[in-house]
Amino acid sequence: MIHRFMIGITILYFIVLIFIGWKFHGKSGGYQDRKIKDFFMRIPYPRLNFTMNKITKMSNVETITILMIPLLYMLHSQGNYIAMSSMIIATGSAFFITHITKFIFRRMRPQVLKAINYLGYSFPSGHSSVGMAFYLTMAYVLTIGYKIFFIVFTMAFILGIAIALSRVVLGYHWFSDVAFGTILGLICSYWAIYLYESQFYFKFLTEQIPS
C-alpha cells in the first residue's frame, strides 16, 4: 500500500517539478520566494550566518565525498553490498537528477555568484537533495535494527532540513529551490531504502578490491 502511494507521490513530484521548472525557466524567484529571502536578509544575527555556513558545508561535494569513500570501503570490506548499493543509489540519483534539472531549467540564484556554470543554477537545490538523501539513507542502513535507530534517523532528517534552511538563510537559493530539493532527497532516499529492504545490490560490487 505504502509502495503504491509512493509511486504516485514520485510521479506527481516530477510533474510538478517540470511545471515549476518551466515556469521559472531562466528567471529568478517568485513573489513568495522574494518575501522569504527578504525576511532572512533582515535578521540581524551574524552568529546565525556563521552557524548556517557551518551547516551548509555538511552537504558540500568535498564533505560528502570524504564521508562516502571510507563508508563504501567499510561496507565493501564487510560484504554488505546491499547497504553499499543503497548509498550509491540514494546519493547518485539525487545528484544526477538535481544537476540535469538545473541544466534544463537554468533558474537564476538570488545572488549573482562568480564563476557560475550550469552546475551553479538554482533549481532545485543540490545541497538540499543530496544532503537529505545521503544522511537519511546512511542513518537507515547503518542503524536499522539497533535501539538508537529512531534517534539517529530523526537526527539525520533534522540535519537534512537544517542544510536546506541554511541555503535560504545564506542567500544561495530561493525557498522553492530547497523545498523541491528536500523532497527529491526524501524520494531518492525512500527508493534506496525500498531497494535495501528488497535485498537489491549491484553485482559488480561483489568483485574484490585488489590489495
GROMACS .gro file of C-alpha atoms in nm:
model
  211
    1MET     CA    1   0.000   0.000   0.000
    2ILE     CA    2   0.273   0.245   0.100
    3HIS     CA    3   0.477   0.139  -0.204
    4ARG     CA    4   0.190   0.222  -0.443
    5PHE     CA    5   0.132   0.551  -0.263
    6MET     CA    6   0.499   0.645  -0.306
    7ILE     CA    7   0.485   0.559  -0.676
    8GLY     CA    8   0.203   0.813  -0.707
    9ILE     CA    9   0.390   1.070  -0.498
   10THR     CA   10   0.703   1.025  -0.710
   11ILE     CA   11   0.515   1.069  -1.037
   12LEU     CA   12   0.327   1.371  -0.900
   13TYR     CA   13   0.653   1.525  -0.778
   14PHE     CA   14   0.816   1.509  -1.120
   15ILE     CA   15   0.506   1.651  -1.289
   16VAL     CA   16   0.506   1.948  -1.051
   17LEU     CA   17   0.886   1.978  -1.080
   18ILE     CA   18   0.862   2.011  -1.457
   19PHE     CA   19   0.575   2.260  -1.431
   20ILE     CA   20   0.754   2.485  -1.178
   21GLY     CA   21   1.086   2.450  -1.356
   22TRP     CA   22   0.931   2.554  -1.686
   23LYS     CA   23   0.752   2.845  -1.517
   24PHE     CA   24   1.080   2.984  -1.381
   25HIS     CA   25   1.296   2.881  -1.676
   26GLY     CA   26   1.584   3.128  -1.695
   27LYS     CA   27   1.414   3.353  -1.441
   28SER     CA   28   1.463   3.442  -1.077
   29GLY     CA   29   1.241   3.391  -0.771
   30GLY     CA   30   0.869   3.449  -0.748
   31TYR     CA   31   0.685   3.680  -0.510
   32GLN     CA   32   0.677   3.439  -0.214
   33ASP     CA   33   1.041   3.343  -0.271
   34ARG     CA   34   1.142   3.708  -0.254
   35LYS     CA   35   0.941   3.771   0.062
   36ILE     CA   36   1.109   3.476   0.237
   37LYS     CA   37   1.452   3.588   0.114
   38ASP     CA   38   1.397   3.943   0.240
   39PHE     CA   39   1.282   3.809   0.578
   40PHE     CA   40   1.607   3.623   0.633
   41MET     CA   41   1.817   3.907   0.498
   42ARG     CA   42   1.671   4.136   0.768
   43ILE     CA   43   1.768   3.907   1.057
   44PRO     CA   44   2.040   4.099   1.249
   45TYR     CA   45   2.225   3.797   1.389
   46PRO     CA   46   2.576   3.745   1.243
   47ARG     CA   47   2.609   3.433   1.459
   48LEU     CA   48   2.318   3.279   1.264
   49ASN     CA   49   2.502   3.319   0.934
   50PHE     CA   50   2.816   3.172   1.092
   51THR     CA   51   2.620   2.868   1.213
   52MET     CA   52   2.436   2.825   0.884
   53ASN     CA   53   2.765   2.842   0.695
   54LYS     CA   54   2.898   2.551   0.902
   55ILE     CA   55   2.579   2.351   0.846
   56THR     CA   56   2.569   2.409   0.471
   57LYS     CA   57   2.923   2.270   0.438
   58MET     CA   58   2.789   1.936   0.562
   59SER     CA   59   2.649   1.887   0.213
   60ASN     CA   60   2.939   2.023   0.007
   61VAL     CA   61   3.073   1.787  -0.257
   62GLU     CA   62   3.400   1.765  -0.064
   63THR     CA   63   3.228   1.670   0.262
   64ILE     CA   64   3.001   1.409   0.104
   65THR     CA   65   3.298   1.259  -0.082
   66ILE     CA   66   3.514   1.246   0.233
   67LEU     CA   67   3.234   1.064   0.416
   68MET     CA   68   3.122   0.847   0.125
   69ILE     CA   69   3.454   0.688   0.023
   70PRO     CA   70   3.550   0.535   0.360
   71LEU     CA   71   3.187   0.438   0.423
   72LEU     CA   72   3.166   0.247   0.095
   73TYR     CA   73   3.504   0.087   0.160
   74MET     CA   74   3.390  -0.025   0.506
   75LEU     CA   75   3.065  -0.169   0.373
   76HIS     CA   76   3.251  -0.346   0.092
   77SER     CA   77   3.502  -0.497   0.334
   78GLN     CA   78   3.209  -0.624   0.542
   79GLY     CA   79   3.047  -0.776   0.235
   80ASN     CA   80   2.744  -0.552   0.291
   81TYR     CA   81   2.676  -0.496  -0.077
   82ILE     CA   82   2.308  -0.421  -0.019
   83ALA     CA   83   2.380  -0.121   0.206
   84MET     CA   84   2.658  -0.013  -0.027
   85SER     CA   85   2.423  -0.021  -0.327
   86SER     CA   86   2.159   0.176  -0.139
   87MET     CA   87   2.406   0.453  -0.057
   88ILE     CA   88   2.517   0.474  -0.420
   89ILE     CA   89   2.157   0.480  -0.545
   90ALA     CA   90   2.036   0.744  -0.297
   91THR     CA   91   2.328   0.983  -0.336
   92GLY     CA   92   2.387   0.925  -0.704
   93SER     CA   93   2.024   0.962  -0.812
   94ALA     CA   94   1.979   1.280  -0.605
   95PHE     CA   95   2.297   1.428  -0.753
   96PHE     CA   96   2.230   1.347  -1.117
   97ILE     CA   97   1.858   1.431  -1.118
   98THR     CA   98   1.932   1.763  -0.948
   99HIS     CA   99   2.201   1.872  -1.190
  100ILE     CA  100   2.018   1.753  -1.501
  101THR     CA  101   1.720   1.959  -1.384
  102LYS     CA  102   1.943   2.260  -1.316
  103PHE     CA  103   2.085   2.236  -1.667
  104ILE     CA  104   1.740   2.212  -1.826
  105PHE     CA  105   1.567   2.497  -1.643
  106ARG     CA  106   1.864   2.725  -1.561
  107ARG     CA  107   1.689   2.924  -1.294
  108MET     CA  108   1.885   3.222  -1.160
  109ARG     CA  109   2.006   3.232  -0.799
  110PRO     CA  110   1.914   3.507  -0.551
  111GLN     CA  111   2.276   3.627  -0.565
  112VAL     CA  112   2.496   3.666  -0.870
  113LEU     CA  113   2.794   3.447  -0.787
  114LYS     CA  114   3.125   3.438  -0.971
  115ALA     CA  115   3.222   3.150  -1.199
  116ILE     CA  116   2.865   3.022  -1.233
  117ASN     CA  117   2.832   2.741  -1.484
  118TYR     CA  118   2.537   2.510  -1.544
  119LEU     CA  119   2.614   2.329  -1.218
  120GLY     CA  120   2.561   2.660  -1.041
  121TYR     CA  121   2.200   2.719  -1.138
  122SER     CA  122   1.938   2.740  -0.868
  123PHE     CA  123   1.651   2.495  -0.918
  124PRO     CA  124   1.641   2.259  -0.735
  125SER     CA  125   1.897   2.289  -0.455
  126GLY     CA  126   2.169   2.026  -0.481
  127HIS     CA  127   2.279   2.067  -0.121
  128SER     CA  128   1.921   2.003  -0.008
  129SER     CA  129   1.859   1.698  -0.227
  130VAL     CA  130   2.197   1.525  -0.187
  131GLY     CA  131   2.225   1.612   0.182
  132MET     CA  132   1.885   1.468   0.267
  133ALA     CA  133   1.933   1.158   0.051
  134PHE     CA  134   2.284   1.085   0.179
  135TYR     CA  135   2.238   1.136   0.553
  136LEU     CA  136   1.893   0.979   0.575
  137THR     CA  137   1.994   0.668   0.383
  138MET     CA  138   2.321   0.637   0.572
  139ALA     CA  139   2.137   0.661   0.905
  140TYR     CA  140   1.896   0.389   0.793
  141VAL     CA  141   2.141   0.132   0.659
  142LEU     CA  142   2.386   0.173   0.949
  143THR     CA  143   2.142   0.171   1.242
  144ILE     CA  144   1.832  -0.022   1.134
  145GLY     CA  145   1.771  -0.297   1.389
  146TYR     CA  146   1.952  -0.113   1.667
  147LYS     CA  147   1.795   0.070   1.962
  148ILE     CA  148   1.944   0.400   1.851
  149PHE     CA  149   1.779   0.378   1.508
  150PHE     CA  150   1.492   0.620   1.572
  151ILE     CA  151   1.719   0.881   1.733
  152VAL     CA  152   1.984   0.865   1.460
  153PHE     CA  153   1.728   0.859   1.179
  154THR     CA  154   1.548   1.161   1.329
  155MET     CA  155   1.876   1.348   1.369
  156ALA     CA  156   1.965   1.277   1.006
  157PHE     CA  157   1.628   1.415   0.895
  158ILE     CA  158   1.676   1.728   1.108
  159LEU     CA  159   2.024   1.774   0.960
  160GLY     CA  160   1.877   1.750   0.609
  161ILE     CA  161   1.620   2.019   0.694
  162ALA     CA  162   1.890   2.236   0.854
  163ILE     CA  163   2.105   2.211   0.541
  164ALA     CA  164   1.811   2.316   0.326
  165LEU     CA  165   1.731   2.608   0.557
  166SER     CA  166   2.095   2.720   0.552
  167ARG     CA  167   2.083   2.762   0.174
  168VAL     CA  168   1.798   3.012   0.209
  169VAL     CA  169   1.942   3.196   0.510
  170LEU     CA  170   2.277   3.242   0.333
  171GLY     CA  171   2.104   3.366   0.018
  172TYR     CA  172   2.229   3.089  -0.212
  173HIS     CA  173   1.883   2.959  -0.305
  174TRP     CA  174   1.518   3.052  -0.319
  175PHE     CA  175   1.285   2.876  -0.079
  176SER     CA  176   1.118   2.684  -0.363
  177ASP     CA  177   1.462   2.555  -0.467
  178VAL     CA  178   1.527   2.397  -0.129
  179ALA     CA  179   1.169   2.274  -0.094
  180PHE     CA  180   1.189   2.077  -0.419
  181GLY     CA  181   1.546   1.971  -0.341
  182THR     CA  182   1.449   1.839   0.001
  183ILE     CA  183   1.151   1.645  -0.136
  184LEU     CA  184   1.372   1.499  -0.409
  185GLY     CA  185   1.619   1.387  -0.143
  186LEU     CA  186   1.341   1.221   0.053
  187ILE     CA  187   1.213   1.042  -0.257
  188CYS     CA  188   1.560   0.920  -0.355
  189SER     CA  189   1.620   0.801   0.000
  190TYR     CA  190   1.284   0.622   0.011
  191TRP     CA  191   1.351   0.424  -0.308
  192ALA     CA  192   1.706   0.344  -0.199
  193ILE     CA  193   1.572   0.212   0.133
  194TYR     CA  194   1.299   0.023  -0.053
  195LEU     CA  195   1.565  -0.150  -0.263
  196TYR     CA  196   1.766  -0.213   0.054
  197GLU     CA  197   1.469  -0.390   0.210
  198SER     CA  198   1.425  -0.580  -0.118
  199GLN     CA  199   1.785  -0.707  -0.082
  200PHE     CA  200   1.891  -0.546  -0.409
  201TYR     CA  201   2.258  -0.493  -0.480
  202PHE     CA  202   2.484  -0.426  -0.777
  203LYS     CA  203   2.654  -0.747  -0.889
  204PHE     CA  204   2.979  -0.569  -0.978
  205LEU     CA  205   3.029  -0.478  -0.612
  206THR     CA  206   3.099  -0.841  -0.528
  207GLU     CA  207   3.428  -0.819  -0.712
  208GLN     CA  208   3.719  -0.795  -0.471
  209ILE     CA  209   3.922  -0.475  -0.449
  210PRO     CA  210   4.288  -0.552  -0.538
  211SER     CA  211   4.512  -0.521  -0.231
   0.00000   0.00000   0.00000
